[in-house]
XYZ file of C-alpha atoms in Angstrom:
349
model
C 143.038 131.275 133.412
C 142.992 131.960 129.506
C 141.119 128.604 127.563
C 144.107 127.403 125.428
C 143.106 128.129 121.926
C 143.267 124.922 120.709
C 140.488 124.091 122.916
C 138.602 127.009 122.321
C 138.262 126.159 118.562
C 137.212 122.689 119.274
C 134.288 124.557 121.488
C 133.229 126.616 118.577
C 133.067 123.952 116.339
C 131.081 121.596 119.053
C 128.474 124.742 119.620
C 128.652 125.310 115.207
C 127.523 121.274 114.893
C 124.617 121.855 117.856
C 123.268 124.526 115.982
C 123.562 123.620 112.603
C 120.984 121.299 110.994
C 121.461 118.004 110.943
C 122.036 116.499 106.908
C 119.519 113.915 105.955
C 121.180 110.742 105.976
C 119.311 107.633 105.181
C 119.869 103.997 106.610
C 118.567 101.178 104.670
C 116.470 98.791 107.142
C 115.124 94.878 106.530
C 112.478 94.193 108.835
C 112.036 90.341 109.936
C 108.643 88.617 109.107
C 107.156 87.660 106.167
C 107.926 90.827 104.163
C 108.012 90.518 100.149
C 107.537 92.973 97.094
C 105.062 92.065 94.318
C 107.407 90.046 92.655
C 109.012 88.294 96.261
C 111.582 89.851 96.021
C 113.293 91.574 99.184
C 110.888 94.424 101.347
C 113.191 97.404 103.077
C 112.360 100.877 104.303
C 114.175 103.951 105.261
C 115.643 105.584 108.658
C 116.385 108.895 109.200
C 117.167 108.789 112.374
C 117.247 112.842 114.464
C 115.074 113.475 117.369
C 113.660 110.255 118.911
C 110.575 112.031 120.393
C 109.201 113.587 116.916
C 108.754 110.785 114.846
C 107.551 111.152 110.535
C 106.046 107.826 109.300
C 106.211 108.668 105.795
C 103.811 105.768 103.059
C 105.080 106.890 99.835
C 103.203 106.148 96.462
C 103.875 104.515 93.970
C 100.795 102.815 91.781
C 98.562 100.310 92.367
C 97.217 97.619 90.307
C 94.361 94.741 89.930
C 95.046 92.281 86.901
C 97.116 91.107 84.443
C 97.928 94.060 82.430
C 98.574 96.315 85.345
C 100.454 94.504 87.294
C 103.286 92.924 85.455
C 106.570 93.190 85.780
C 107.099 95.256 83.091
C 109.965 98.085 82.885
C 113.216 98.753 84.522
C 114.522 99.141 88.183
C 111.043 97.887 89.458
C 108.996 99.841 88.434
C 105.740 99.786 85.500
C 103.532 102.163 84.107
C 101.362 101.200 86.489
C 102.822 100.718 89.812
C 106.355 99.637 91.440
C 106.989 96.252 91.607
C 110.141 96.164 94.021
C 112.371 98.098 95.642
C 114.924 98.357 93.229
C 116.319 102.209 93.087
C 113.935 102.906 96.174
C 116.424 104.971 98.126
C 115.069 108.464 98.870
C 117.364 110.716 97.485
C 115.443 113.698 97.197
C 116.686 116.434 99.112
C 113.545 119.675 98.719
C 110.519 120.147 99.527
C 109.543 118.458 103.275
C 113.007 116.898 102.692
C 115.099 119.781 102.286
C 115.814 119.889 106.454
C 117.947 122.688 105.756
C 115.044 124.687 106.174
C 114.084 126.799 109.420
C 110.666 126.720 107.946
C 110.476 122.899 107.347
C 107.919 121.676 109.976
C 109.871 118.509 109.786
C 113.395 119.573 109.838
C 114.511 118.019 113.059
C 112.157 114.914 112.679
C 113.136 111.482 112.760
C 111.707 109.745 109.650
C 110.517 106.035 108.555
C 110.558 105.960 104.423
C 108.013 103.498 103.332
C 107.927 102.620 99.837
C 105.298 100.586 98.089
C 106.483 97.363 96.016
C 103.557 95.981 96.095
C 100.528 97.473 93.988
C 98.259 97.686 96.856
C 98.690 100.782 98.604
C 100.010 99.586 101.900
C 96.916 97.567 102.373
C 97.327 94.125 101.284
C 97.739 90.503 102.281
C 97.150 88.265 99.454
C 99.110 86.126 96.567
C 97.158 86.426 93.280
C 97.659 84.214 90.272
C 96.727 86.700 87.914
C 97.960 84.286 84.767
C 99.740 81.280 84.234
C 103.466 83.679 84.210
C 102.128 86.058 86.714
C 101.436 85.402 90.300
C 101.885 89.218 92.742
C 102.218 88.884 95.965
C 100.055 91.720 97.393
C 101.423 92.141 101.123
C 101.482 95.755 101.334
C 100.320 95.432 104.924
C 102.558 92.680 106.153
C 105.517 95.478 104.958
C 103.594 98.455 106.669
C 103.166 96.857 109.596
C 106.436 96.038 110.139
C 107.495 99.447 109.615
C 104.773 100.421 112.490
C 106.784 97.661 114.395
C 110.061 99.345 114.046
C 108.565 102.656 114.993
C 107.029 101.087 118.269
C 110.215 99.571 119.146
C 112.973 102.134 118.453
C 111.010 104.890 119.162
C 108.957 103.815 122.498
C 109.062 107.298 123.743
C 107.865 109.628 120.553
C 105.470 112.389 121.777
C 104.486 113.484 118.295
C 104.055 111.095 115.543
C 103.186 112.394 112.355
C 101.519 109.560 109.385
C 102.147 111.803 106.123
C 100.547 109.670 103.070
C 101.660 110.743 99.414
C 98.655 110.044 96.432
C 98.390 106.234 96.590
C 100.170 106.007 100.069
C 97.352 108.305 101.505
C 94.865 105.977 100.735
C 95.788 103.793 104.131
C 96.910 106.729 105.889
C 94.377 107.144 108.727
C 94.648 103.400 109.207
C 98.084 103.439 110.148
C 97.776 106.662 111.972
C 95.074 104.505 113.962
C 97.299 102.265 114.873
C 100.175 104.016 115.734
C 98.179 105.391 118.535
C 97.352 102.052 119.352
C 100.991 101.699 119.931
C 101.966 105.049 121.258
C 99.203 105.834 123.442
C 100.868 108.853 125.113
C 102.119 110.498 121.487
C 99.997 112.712 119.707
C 99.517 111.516 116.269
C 98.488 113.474 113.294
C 97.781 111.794 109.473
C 98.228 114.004 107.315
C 97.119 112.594 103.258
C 97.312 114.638 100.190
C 96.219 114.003 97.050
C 93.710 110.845 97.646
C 90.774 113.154 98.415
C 88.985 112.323 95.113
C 89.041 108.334 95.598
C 85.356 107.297 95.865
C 83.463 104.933 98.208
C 82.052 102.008 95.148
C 80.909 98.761 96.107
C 82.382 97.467 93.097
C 85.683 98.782 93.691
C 85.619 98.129 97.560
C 84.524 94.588 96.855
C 86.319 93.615 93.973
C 89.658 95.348 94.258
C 90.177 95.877 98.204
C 88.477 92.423 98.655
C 89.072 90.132 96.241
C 92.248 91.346 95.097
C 94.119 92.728 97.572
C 92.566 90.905 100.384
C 92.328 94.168 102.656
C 89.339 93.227 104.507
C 91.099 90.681 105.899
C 93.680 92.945 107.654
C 91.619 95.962 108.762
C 91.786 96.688 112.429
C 89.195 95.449 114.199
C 87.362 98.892 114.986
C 83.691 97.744 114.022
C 82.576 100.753 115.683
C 79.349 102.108 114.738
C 78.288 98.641 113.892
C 80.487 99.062 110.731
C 82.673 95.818 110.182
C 85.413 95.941 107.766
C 83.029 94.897 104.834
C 81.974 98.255 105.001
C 84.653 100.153 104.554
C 85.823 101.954 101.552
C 88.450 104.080 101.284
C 86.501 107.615 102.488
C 85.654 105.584 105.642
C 89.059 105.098 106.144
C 89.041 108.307 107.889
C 85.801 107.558 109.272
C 86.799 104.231 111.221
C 90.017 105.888 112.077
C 88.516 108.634 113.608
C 85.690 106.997 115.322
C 87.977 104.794 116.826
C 90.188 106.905 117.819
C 88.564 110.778 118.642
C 92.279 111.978 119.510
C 94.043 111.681 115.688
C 94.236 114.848 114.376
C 93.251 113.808 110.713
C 94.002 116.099 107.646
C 94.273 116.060 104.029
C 95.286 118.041 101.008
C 94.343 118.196 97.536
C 94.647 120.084 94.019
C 90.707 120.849 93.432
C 91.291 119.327 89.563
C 94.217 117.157 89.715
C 93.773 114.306 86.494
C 96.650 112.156 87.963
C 95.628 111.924 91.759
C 92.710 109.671 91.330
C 93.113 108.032 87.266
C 93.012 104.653 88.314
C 89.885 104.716 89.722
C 88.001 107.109 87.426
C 85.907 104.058 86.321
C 84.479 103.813 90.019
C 82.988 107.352 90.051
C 80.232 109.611 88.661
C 80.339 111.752 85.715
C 82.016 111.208 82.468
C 84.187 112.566 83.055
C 84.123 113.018 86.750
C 84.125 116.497 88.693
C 87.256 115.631 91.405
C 86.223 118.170 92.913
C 82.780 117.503 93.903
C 84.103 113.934 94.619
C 86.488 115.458 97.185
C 83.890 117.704 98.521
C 81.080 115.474 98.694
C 83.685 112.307 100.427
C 84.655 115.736 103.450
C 80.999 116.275 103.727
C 80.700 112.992 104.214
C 83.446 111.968 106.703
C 81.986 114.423 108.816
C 78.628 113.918 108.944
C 80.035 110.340 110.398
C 81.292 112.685 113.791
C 85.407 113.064 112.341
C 86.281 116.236 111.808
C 88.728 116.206 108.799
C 91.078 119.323 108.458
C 91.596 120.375 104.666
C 93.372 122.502 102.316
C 92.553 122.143 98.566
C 94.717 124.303 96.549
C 93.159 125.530 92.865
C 94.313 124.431 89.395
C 94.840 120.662 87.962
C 98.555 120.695 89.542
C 100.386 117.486 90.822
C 103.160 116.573 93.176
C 104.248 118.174 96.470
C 106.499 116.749 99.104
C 109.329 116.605 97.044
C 108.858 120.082 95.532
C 109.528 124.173 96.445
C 105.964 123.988 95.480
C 106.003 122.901 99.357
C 107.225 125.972 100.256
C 105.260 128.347 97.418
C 101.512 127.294 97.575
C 99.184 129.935 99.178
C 95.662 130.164 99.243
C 93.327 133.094 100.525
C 96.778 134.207 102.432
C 97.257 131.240 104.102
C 100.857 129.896 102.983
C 100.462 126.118 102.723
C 103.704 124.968 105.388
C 102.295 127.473 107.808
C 99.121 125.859 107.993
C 100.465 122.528 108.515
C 102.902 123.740 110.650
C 99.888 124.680 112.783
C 98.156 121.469 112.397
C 100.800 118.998 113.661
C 102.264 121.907 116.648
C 99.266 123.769 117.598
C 95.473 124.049 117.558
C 94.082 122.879 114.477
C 93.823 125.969 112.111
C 90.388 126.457 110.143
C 90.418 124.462 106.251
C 91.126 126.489 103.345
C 89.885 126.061 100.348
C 90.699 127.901 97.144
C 87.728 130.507 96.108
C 88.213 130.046 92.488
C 89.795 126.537 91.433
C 89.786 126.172 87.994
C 93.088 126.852 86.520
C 91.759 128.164 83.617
């Protein structure tokens, strides 16, 4: 019996749609809780919802800040100089790089995804309302908005096999904390954290106390994973990874970094050595030291004083020693681990 042809271009068009990729469409979620940009105003993130077992937990940047000056609500749509200050004009509307899923070489083109913006100067680590003057009082709760994200991700998502915690400059920073704890969550998903461009951020007492501390009041809301004997007092951002890792010896932990890039780590230029400092020697020297602790951290550092990726072709066009940048994480998050590359001759000049 001949298929009327009616129906046989409805079948077409139903087989088309299955093989075609799937648009990135965005839905605009509010989490319950206590959740609250720097300024209180309103905390949301962003759902892409596609396959419900491959899950991308994306902590965007977005600044961070630590007194007066740098954190006040200066500028339009949210965001300052230094940092953004709501979510204002948050939407993700970018459409290349990791978010062009038009792609067949996209590793993360038929990923569900969970957009986390900052709003709150902290990068995602926070819990704590500072008076910084007698007009200015931020509410740091960068954490209190993260979590609830993680939340979200637990609950809609209760039977993701691969998880993957992708951390952009500032949003890197708390990375392998959240990847931590997303296998806390999902015990039966693997979970990779992948963080680019945060390499260079240094381990200071000074900056872990008075910043992380005092200002942002992140030692008050770090896991308890005291392994090692290490409590959260000492913890700066390097050991991040290492308390992550320790903790948990199944996170597949990675990073990625331009060997000499100024913007990556300017903020905290005041917390390292050198005048000015080698980044990479700082990047180098935090690896080294990560895995002396027992983590091994996977690594690609790319030459020249570049910045930006996820949003860029550059996703697509970096290669080093003939190792194309998305085929190496490609690799990372579906396979064995491939070996760290690292660019023989960095300098851009």
């Amino acid at each position: 019996m001949k298929m009327p042809l009616l129906l046989l271009a409805a079948l077409a068009m139903v087989l088309a749609g299955c093989s075609a990729p799937r648009d990135l469409v965005w839905e605009r979620v509010v989490p319950a809780g206590d959740c609250r940009c720097a300024d209180g105003s309103e905390f949301t993130f962003w759902e892409r919802r596609a396959d419900p077992t491959k899950v991308v937990f994306f902590l965007n940047g977005g600044g961070v800040c630590w007194d007066a000056k740098s954190c006040a609500f200066t500028g339009d749509h949210g965001e300052s100089e230094f940092y953004d200050w709501s979510v204002q004009g948050s939407e993700p509307e970018n459409r290349n790089g990791m978010f062009d899923v038009t792609r067949s070489d996209n590793p993360f083109a038929d990923h569900s995804f969970l957009y986390v913006s900052p709003c709150t100067g902290d990068a995602h680590l926070g819990n704590a309302s500072q008076k910084y003057s007698p007009e200015l009082t931020v509410e740091h709760r960068g954490y209190v908005n993260g979590t609830a994200a993680l939340s979200y991700i637990a609950e809609h998502y209760p039977n993701a096999t691969q998880v993957v915690v992708v951390g952009k400059t500032a949003g890197s920073i708390a990375a392998p904390l959240y990847g931590g704890l997303v296998a806390d969550r999902l015990p039966k998903a693997k979970v990779t954290v992948f963080g680019a461009q945060s390499g260079a951020w240094p381990n200071n007492p000074d900056f872990n106390a008075g910043i992380l501390d005092a200002r942002w009041g992140a030692y008050d809301t770090m896991p308890d994973w005291a392994v090692k004997g290490l409590t959260a007092q000492d913890w700066g951002v390097p050991r991040f990874w290492t308390q992550a890792g320790l903790h948990n010896p199944g996170l597949v932990l990675a990073r990625f970094d331009f060997a000499f890039d100024p913007h990556a780590a300017s903020e905290v230029t005041q917390w390292m050595d050198g005048n000015p400092p080698n980044l990479l020697a700082v990047i180098t020297g935090n690896e080294a030291a990560i895995e002396a602790a027992g983590v091994r951290l996977h690594s690609y550092t790319a030459p020249g004083d570049d910045h930006g990726l996820f949003e860029f072709d550059k996703f697509y066009e970096i290669e080093v020693n003939g190792v194309r940048f998305v085929d190496w994480l490609d690799a990372l998050i579906t396979n064995e681990p491939p070996d760290d590359v690292r660019c023989d001759r960095c300098s851009s000049s």
